[in-house]
Coordinates of C-alpha atoms in Angstrom, one line a residue:
M1 CA 61.0 93.5 79.3
S2 CA 63.4 94.2 82.5
R3 CA 66.5 94.8 83.0
Q4 CA 66.8 93.1 85.8
E5 CA 65.2 89.4 84.8
P6 CA 67.2 89.4 80.8
L7 CA 65.8 87.1 77.9
I8 CA 68.6 84.6 76.9
F9 CA 68.4 82.5 74.1
I10 CA 71.0 80.1 73.9
V11 CA 71.7 77.1 70.9
A12 CA 73.9 74.5 71.2
G13 CA 74.2 72.1 68.7
E14 CA 76.4 68.7 69.7
A15 CA 77.3 67.2 73.4
S16 CA 80.5 69.1 73.7
G17 CA 78.5 72.1 73.0
D18 CA 75.9 71.2 75.3
N19 CA 78.4 71.3 78.0
L20 CA 79.5 74.7 77.0
A21 CA 76.2 75.4 76.9
G22 CA 75.3 73.7 80.5
K23 CA 78.1 75.8 82.2
L24 CA 77.3 79.0 81.0
I25 CA 73.9 79.0 82.1
G26 CA 74.9 77.9 85.6
A27 CA 77.2 81.1 85.6
L28 CA 74.8 83.5 84.3
K29 CA 72.1 82.8 87.1
E30 CA 74.8 83.3 89.4
Q31 CA 76.4 86.4 88.0
T32 CA 72.1 87.7 87.9
G33 CA 71.3 86.3 91.4
G34 CA 69.1 83.7 89.2
R35 CA 67.0 86.6 87.6
A36 CA 68.3 85.2 84.1
R37 CA 65.7 83.0 82.0
F38 CA 66.5 81.7 78.7
A39 CA 65.0 79.7 75.9
G40 CA 66.6 78.0 72.4
V41 CA 67.9 74.6 71.9
G42 CA 70.0 72.4 74.2
G43 CA 70.5 68.8 75.4
P44 CA 71.2 67.5 79.2
Q45 CA 73.7 69.7 80.6
S46 CA 71.4 72.5 79.2
E47 CA 68.2 70.9 80.3
A48 CA 70.0 70.1 83.6
Q49 CA 70.1 73.8 84.6
G50 CA 66.5 74.2 83.0
L51 CA 66.4 75.3 79.2
E52 CA 62.7 74.5 78.1
S53 CA 64.3 72.9 74.4
L54 CA 63.3 73.8 71.2
F55 CA 63.6 70.2 69.7
P56 CA 65.4 67.2 70.3
M57 CA 69.6 69.2 70.3
Q58 CA 70.8 65.4 69.1
E59 CA 68.5 66.9 65.3
L60 CA 71.7 69.6 64.7
S61 CA 75.0 66.7 65.7
L62 CA 76.1 66.2 62.7
M63 CA 79.2 66.8 61.1
G64 CA 80.7 66.9 57.2
V65 CA 79.2 67.3 54.3
A66 CA 78.4 63.6 52.9
E67 CA 76.7 63.3 56.8
V68 CA 74.4 66.7 56.8
V69 CA 73.1 66.5 52.7
P70 CA 70.3 64.1 53.8
H71 CA 69.1 65.8 56.9
I72 CA 69.0 68.7 54.4
P73 CA 65.1 69.9 55.2
R74 CA 64.6 68.4 58.7
I75 CA 68.1 71.4 59.6
I76 CA 66.1 73.7 57.1
K77 CA 62.9 73.5 59.2
R78 CA 65.2 73.9 62.8
L79 CA 66.0 76.7 60.6
R80 CA 63.7 78.7 61.1
Q81 CA 61.3 77.4 64.0
T82 CA 64.4 78.4 66.0
T83 CA 64.6 82.0 63.6
A84 CA 60.6 82.6 64.4
A85 CA 60.9 81.8 68.2
V86 CA 64.0 84.9 68.2
R87 CA 61.8 86.2 66.3
E88 CA 58.7 86.2 68.7
L89 CA 61.0 86.3 71.7
K90 CA 63.0 89.0 71.1
P91 CA 65.5 88.4 74.2
D92 CA 68.0 90.7 75.4
V93 CA 70.6 88.3 73.7
V94 CA 71.4 85.7 71.7
V95 CA 74.6 83.1 72.7
T96 CA 75.4 80.3 69.5
V97 CA 78.1 77.8 70.6
D98 CA 80.2 76.4 68.6
A99 CA 77.9 74.2 65.6
P100 CA 79.4 77.5 63.3
S101 CA 77.2 75.6 60.1
F102 CA 73.8 76.2 62.3
C103 CA 74.5 78.6 64.1
L104 CA 76.5 80.8 61.6
R105 CA 73.4 80.8 59.6
L106 CA 71.0 81.4 62.0
A107 CA 73.1 84.9 63.2
H108 CA 72.4 85.9 59.9
N109 CA 68.6 85.0 59.6
L110 CA 69.3 87.2 62.7
R111 CA 70.8 89.9 61.0
G112 CA 68.0 93.2 61.2
T113 CA 66.3 92.4 64.3
G114 CA 68.9 94.6 66.6
I115 CA 69.1 91.3 69.0
P116 CA 73.1 91.1 69.8
L117 CA 74.2 87.7 68.8
V118 CA 77.6 86.4 71.0
H119 CA 78.9 83.0 68.9
Y120 CA 80.2 81.0 72.2
V121 CA 83.6 79.3 70.3
A122 CA 85.6 81.0 67.3
P123 CA 84.8 79.5 63.7
Q124 CA 88.4 77.9 63.1
L125 CA 88.5 80.0 59.8
W126 CA 92.5 80.0 61.1
A127 CA 92.1 76.5 59.6
W128 CA 91.0 77.2 56.4
R129 CA 89.0 80.0 54.8
P130 CA 90.4 83.0 56.5
G131 CA 88.8 85.0 54.4
R132 CA 85.5 84.4 55.6
A133 CA 86.1 86.1 58.9
K134 CA 85.2 89.0 57.1
K135 CA 81.6 87.8 56.9
L136 CA 81.4 86.7 60.1
A137 CA 81.8 90.1 61.2
K138 CA 78.5 91.0 59.2
R139 CA 76.6 88.6 61.2
V140 CA 78.3 88.5 65.1
D141 CA 78.0 91.0 68.3
H142 CA 81.1 89.0 69.4
V143 CA 83.1 86.3 69.8
M144 CA 84.3 84.5 72.4
A145 CA 87.4 82.6 71.8
L146 CA 88.5 79.3 73.5
L147 CA 91.7 79.8 72.4
P148 CA 94.1 82.9 72.7
F149 CA 95.7 82.8 69.2
E150 CA 91.8 83.5 68.4
V151 CA 91.3 86.8 69.4
P152 CA 94.1 88.4 67.4
F153 CA 93.4 86.2 63.9
F154 CA 89.8 88.0 64.2
A155 CA 91.1 91.4 65.3
N156 CA 92.8 91.8 62.3
Y157 CA 89.1 90.7 59.8
G158 CA 87.2 93.3 62.7
V159 CA 85.6 91.0 64.6
P160 CA 85.2 92.0 68.4
C161 CA 86.7 88.8 70.4
T162 CA 87.4 88.3 73.8
Y163 CA 89.9 85.1 74.5
V164 CA 87.5 83.8 77.8
G165 CA 89.3 80.6 78.2
H166 CA 89.7 76.7 77.6
S167 CA 85.7 74.9 79.3
A168 CA 88.7 71.8 79.5
I169 CA 90.4 74.1 82.0
E170 CA 87.2 74.6 84.2
A171 CA 86.1 71.5 83.9
G172 CA 89.1 69.7 86.3
A173 CA 90.0 66.8 83.2
G174 CA 93.7 67.6 85.3
R175 CA 91.2 66.0 88.6
G176 CA 90.0 63.0 88.4
E177 CA 91.0 60.0 90.7
G178 CA 92.4 57.2 89.2
K179 CA 92.6 54.6 92.0
A180 CA 89.0 55.0 93.1
F181 CA 88.0 54.8 89.6
R182 CA 89.5 51.3 89.1
E183 CA 88.4 49.6 92.4
R184 CA 84.8 50.6 92.0
H185 CA 84.8 49.0 88.0
G186 CA 87.0 46.3 89.2
L187 CA 90.2 47.3 87.6
P188 CA 93.5 45.4 88.5
A189 CA 95.6 48.3 89.8
K190 CA 98.8 47.2 88.6
A191 CA 96.6 46.0 84.5
P192 CA 97.2 49.0 81.6
V193 CA 94.7 50.3 81.6
L194 CA 93.6 52.1 77.6
C195 CA 91.3 55.1 77.1
V196 CA 89.5 55.4 73.9
V197 CA 86.9 57.7 72.9
P198 CA 85.2 57.4 69.8
G199 CA 83.3 60.7 69.5
S200 CA 79.8 61.5 70.4
R201 CA 78.2 62.1 67.3
V202 CA 77.1 58.2 65.5
G203 CA 79.1 59.5 61.9
E204 CA 82.1 59.6 64.2
V205 CA 81.5 56.3 66.2
R206 CA 81.5 54.1 63.3
R207 CA 83.5 55.8 60.4
M208 CA 86.3 55.1 64.1
L209 CA 85.0 52.6 66.7
P210 CA 86.3 49.9 63.5
V211 CA 89.6 51.6 63.0
F212 CA 89.8 51.2 66.4
S213 CA 88.8 47.7 66.9
G214 CA 91.2 46.1 63.9
A215 CA 93.7 47.7 66.4
L216 CA 93.0 46.2 69.0
S217 CA 92.7 42.6 67.3
I218 CA 96.3 43.7 66.7
L219 CA 97.9 44.8 69.9
K220 CA 96.1 41.3 71.3
E221 CA 99.3 39.1 71.0
R222 CA 101.1 41.6 73.2
Y223 CA 99.1 42.7 75.6
P224 CA 96.6 40.4 76.6
N225 CA 96.4 41.6 79.7
L226 CA 95.1 45.2 77.9
H227 CA 91.9 46.2 79.8
I228 CA 89.8 48.9 78.1
V229 CA 87.6 52.4 78.9
I230 CA 85.7 54.0 76.9
P231 CA 84.1 57.9 78.2
V232 CA 81.4 58.0 75.8
A233 CA 77.9 60.9 74.7
S234 CA 74.3 58.7 76.7
A235 CA 73.5 60.4 72.4
V236 CA 75.7 57.3 70.6
A237 CA 76.2 54.9 74.1
Q238 CA 74.3 52.1 72.8
E239 CA 75.9 52.2 69.2
V240 CA 79.0 52.6 70.8
E241 CA 78.4 49.4 72.4
A242 CA 77.1 47.0 70.9
L243 CA 79.8 47.8 67.8
T244 CA 82.7 47.0 71.0
A245 CA 80.7 44.5 72.5
D246 CA 83.2 41.4 70.4
W247 CA 86.6 43.4 72.4
P248 CA 88.8 40.9 72.7
F249 CA 89.4 42.7 75.6
P250 CA 87.1 43.7 79.3
V251 CA 85.7 47.0 78.2
V252 CA 84.1 49.9 80.8
H253 CA 81.6 52.0 79.8
V254 CA 81.8 55.4 80.5
T255 CA 77.9 57.2 81.3
N256 CA 78.3 59.4 84.2
A257 CA 79.9 62.7 82.9
E258 CA 81.0 62.5 86.3
E259 CA 83.6 59.3 86.0
R260 CA 85.1 61.2 82.4
F261 CA 87.5 62.6 84.3
D262 CA 88.4 59.0 87.2
A263 CA 88.5 57.4 84.0
F264 CA 91.2 59.2 82.1
A265 CA 93.1 59.3 85.4
A266 CA 93.1 55.8 85.7
C267 CA 94.4 55.4 82.1
D268 CA 97.9 54.8 80.9
A269 CA 97.5 55.7 77.4
A270 CA 94.1 56.8 74.8
M271 CA 93.4 56.2 71.8
T272 CA 91.5 59.3 70.4
K273 CA 89.9 60.8 68.4
S274 CA 90.8 64.7 67.2
G275 CA 88.9 67.3 69.2
T276 CA 88.5 68.8 72.6
V277 CA 88.9 65.6 74.3
T278 CA 93.0 66.1 72.8
L279 CA 93.1 68.7 75.3
E280 CA 91.5 66.9 78.1
L281 CA 94.1 64.3 78.0
A282 CA 96.6 66.2 78.2
L283 CA 94.8 68.1 81.3
A284 CA 94.8 65.3 83.1
E285 CA 98.5 64.2 81.2
V286 CA 97.4 61.1 79.1
P287 CA 100.1 60.1 76.6
M288 CA 97.8 59.4 72.9
V289 CA 97.3 58.8 69.9
V290 CA 94.9 61.0 67.9
S291 CA 93.4 59.8 64.6
Y292 CA 90.1 60.7 62.6
R293 CA 88.5 59.8 60.0
V294 CA 85.8 61.8 58.3
N295 CA 83.7 60.4 55.2
P296 CA 85.3 60.3 52.1
V297 CA 83.2 62.9 49.9
T298 CA 84.0 65.2 52.7
A299 CA 88.3 65.0 53.2
F300 CA 87.9 65.6 49.2
I301 CA 85.9 69.0 49.6
V302 CA 88.3 69.5 52.4
R303 CA 91.3 69.0 50.0
R304 CA 90.2 70.8 47.5
I305 CA 89.6 73.5 49.8
G306 CA 92.4 73.6 51.5
I307 CA 94.1 73.5 55.2
N308 CA 95.8 76.3 56.3
V309 CA 97.2 74.8 59.7
E310 CA 100.0 71.6 59.9
H311 CA 98.1 69.9 63.3
A312 CA 94.7 68.4 63.8
S313 CA 94.6 68.6 67.1
L314 CA 94.1 71.7 69.5
A315 CA 97.0 70.4 71.9
N316 CA 99.8 70.0 69.2
L317 CA 98.3 73.2 67.6
L318 CA 99.4 75.4 70.5
V319 CA 102.6 74.2 71.5
G320 CA 103.0 74.9 67.6
H321 CA 104.4 71.3 67.2
G322 CA 103.6 67.0 66.3
F323 CA 104.5 66.0 69.8
I324 CA 100.7 64.0 69.7
P325 CA 101.4 62.1 66.8
E326 CA 98.4 62.2 64.7
L327 CA 96.7 59.6 62.3
I328 CA 94.4 61.0 59.4
Q329 CA 92.8 59.7 57.2
D330 CA 94.4 57.4 55.0
D331 CA 96.9 57.4 57.8
C332 CA 94.1 56.6 59.6
T333 CA 94.7 52.2 59.6
P334 CA 93.9 49.5 62.4
E335 CA 98.1 48.6 61.6
T336 CA 99.4 52.0 61.2
L337 CA 97.6 52.7 64.6
A338 CA 99.0 49.8 66.7
R339 CA 101.9 50.1 65.4
E340 CA 102.0 54.0 67.4
M341 CA 100.3 52.7 70.0
E342 CA 103.3 49.4 71.1
T343 CA 105.0 52.5 70.2
L344 CA 103.4 54.2 73.2
F345 CA 103.6 51.8 75.9
S346 CA 107.1 50.9 75.6
S347 CA 108.9 53.7 75.0
D348 CA 109.8 56.0 78.5
E349 CA 110.7 58.3 76.8
K350 CA 108.0 59.0 73.7
R351 CA 105.6 59.0 77.1
E352 CA 108.5 62.0 79.5
A353 CA 108.3 64.0 75.6
Q354 CA 104.4 64.3 75.7
R355 CA 104.6 65.0 79.2
E356 CA 106.2 68.1 78.4
G357 CA 104.6 68.8 75.7
F358 CA 101.0 68.8 78.1
R359 CA 103.0 71.3 80.6
Q360 CA 103.3 73.4 77.2
V361 CA 99.5 72.9 77.2
I362 CA 99.0 73.8 80.3
E363 CA 101.3 77.0 80.2
I364 CA 99.2 78.5 77.3
L365 CA 96.3 78.3 78.7
G366 CA 96.8 79.9 81.2
K367 CA 94.8 79.5 85.1
A368 CA 91.9 78.7 86.1
T369 CA 90.7 81.0 87.9
P370 CA 87.8 83.5 87.7
A371 CA 86.4 79.5 85.6
P372 CA 85.8 80.7 80.9
S373 CA 82.1 79.9 82.2
T374 CA 82.3 82.3 84.2
R375 CA 84.9 85.0 82.0
A376 CA 81.6 83.5 79.1
A377 CA 79.1 85.0 81.6
E378 CA 81.2 88.5 81.8
V379 CA 80.6 88.8 78.1
V380 CA 77.4 88.4 77.5
L381 CA 75.5 90.4 80.7
D382 CA 78.6 93.5 79.6
L383 CA 76.0 92.8 75.4
V384 CA 72.4 93.2 77.9
R385 CA 73.8 96.0 79.7
A386 CA 75.3 98.0 76.2
R387 CA 71.4 97.2 74.7
S388 CA 70.0 99.0 77.6
A389 CA 72.3 102.2 78.1
G390 CA 71.1 102.7 74.7

């Protein structure tokens, strides 16, 4: 295989990972003058960059023990298929993106092949079972971290790790055009607009939207002119539209990824699940309340294992205190959520306190240049060069 045409095998398992993979492929093309070749598993963003996925990525978009268990036979089949593809193709490097349950099992299967393996998005072992980082050191050659505090954590366990920066920095979350979005979608210039983010997996959507719906029913009397904007991943768009069809407010569904940040900029506040979106909303300076529920079986297991962090949202974790309200599991009820949203809407002090926290988040994450995908591509290509030189 020519060093001038590296074959890079990429595996993404869900929507946010696919976004990272798509940008990474674009950066790898740029840095190799279009000579890099790609294979693996991905979704719409990766496929738009020319990746032909071995199978539909949505088959891996599962979260939580109870959600995964019924699909174990299929997941095992796809794991074997992906392992076989890597062994047959003998790529210059394997890049797994997030989805640790699948990707780290793939890494285990590939031990002894001599193919460098880099995992993009550090597993959140600092949140629970940190001792497992020792196993990670035996499975992967390098970790590309999105958060700066992850580098020293993994270094303590002998895992080579590079902070490449968070995708939210590169994506332009803070550069949305809110006025233009309102005009395109017929939203009154002075009407209160609420962003609702239920998640990108079917299980998340089915657990979160009933809670959001109940909270909105409570808020209806106080805010009769409220408008709702829901940025939604294509994989769950039909599910979301069906579950929100009878909501008591006008709803705009945003399925075009290019409009996502315009939608954020058009909103006065957000009702969101936890995850990467909290950083995107922070960069867009949208005050929010974060909520999340997992399947009760998963929640029981997590409680037994133990959690080592005080906050669920990445923005709170980065700043080190809970400046954004979090309603997790038993606290995630329509009544509590409606109360927190009403406080956020009515208190200038609460909104400004969040904006001050957002400014701290931006400072901690660092500069947007070079772009995170550019930094990630450099790490990947360094591994390719090191292997060729060896």
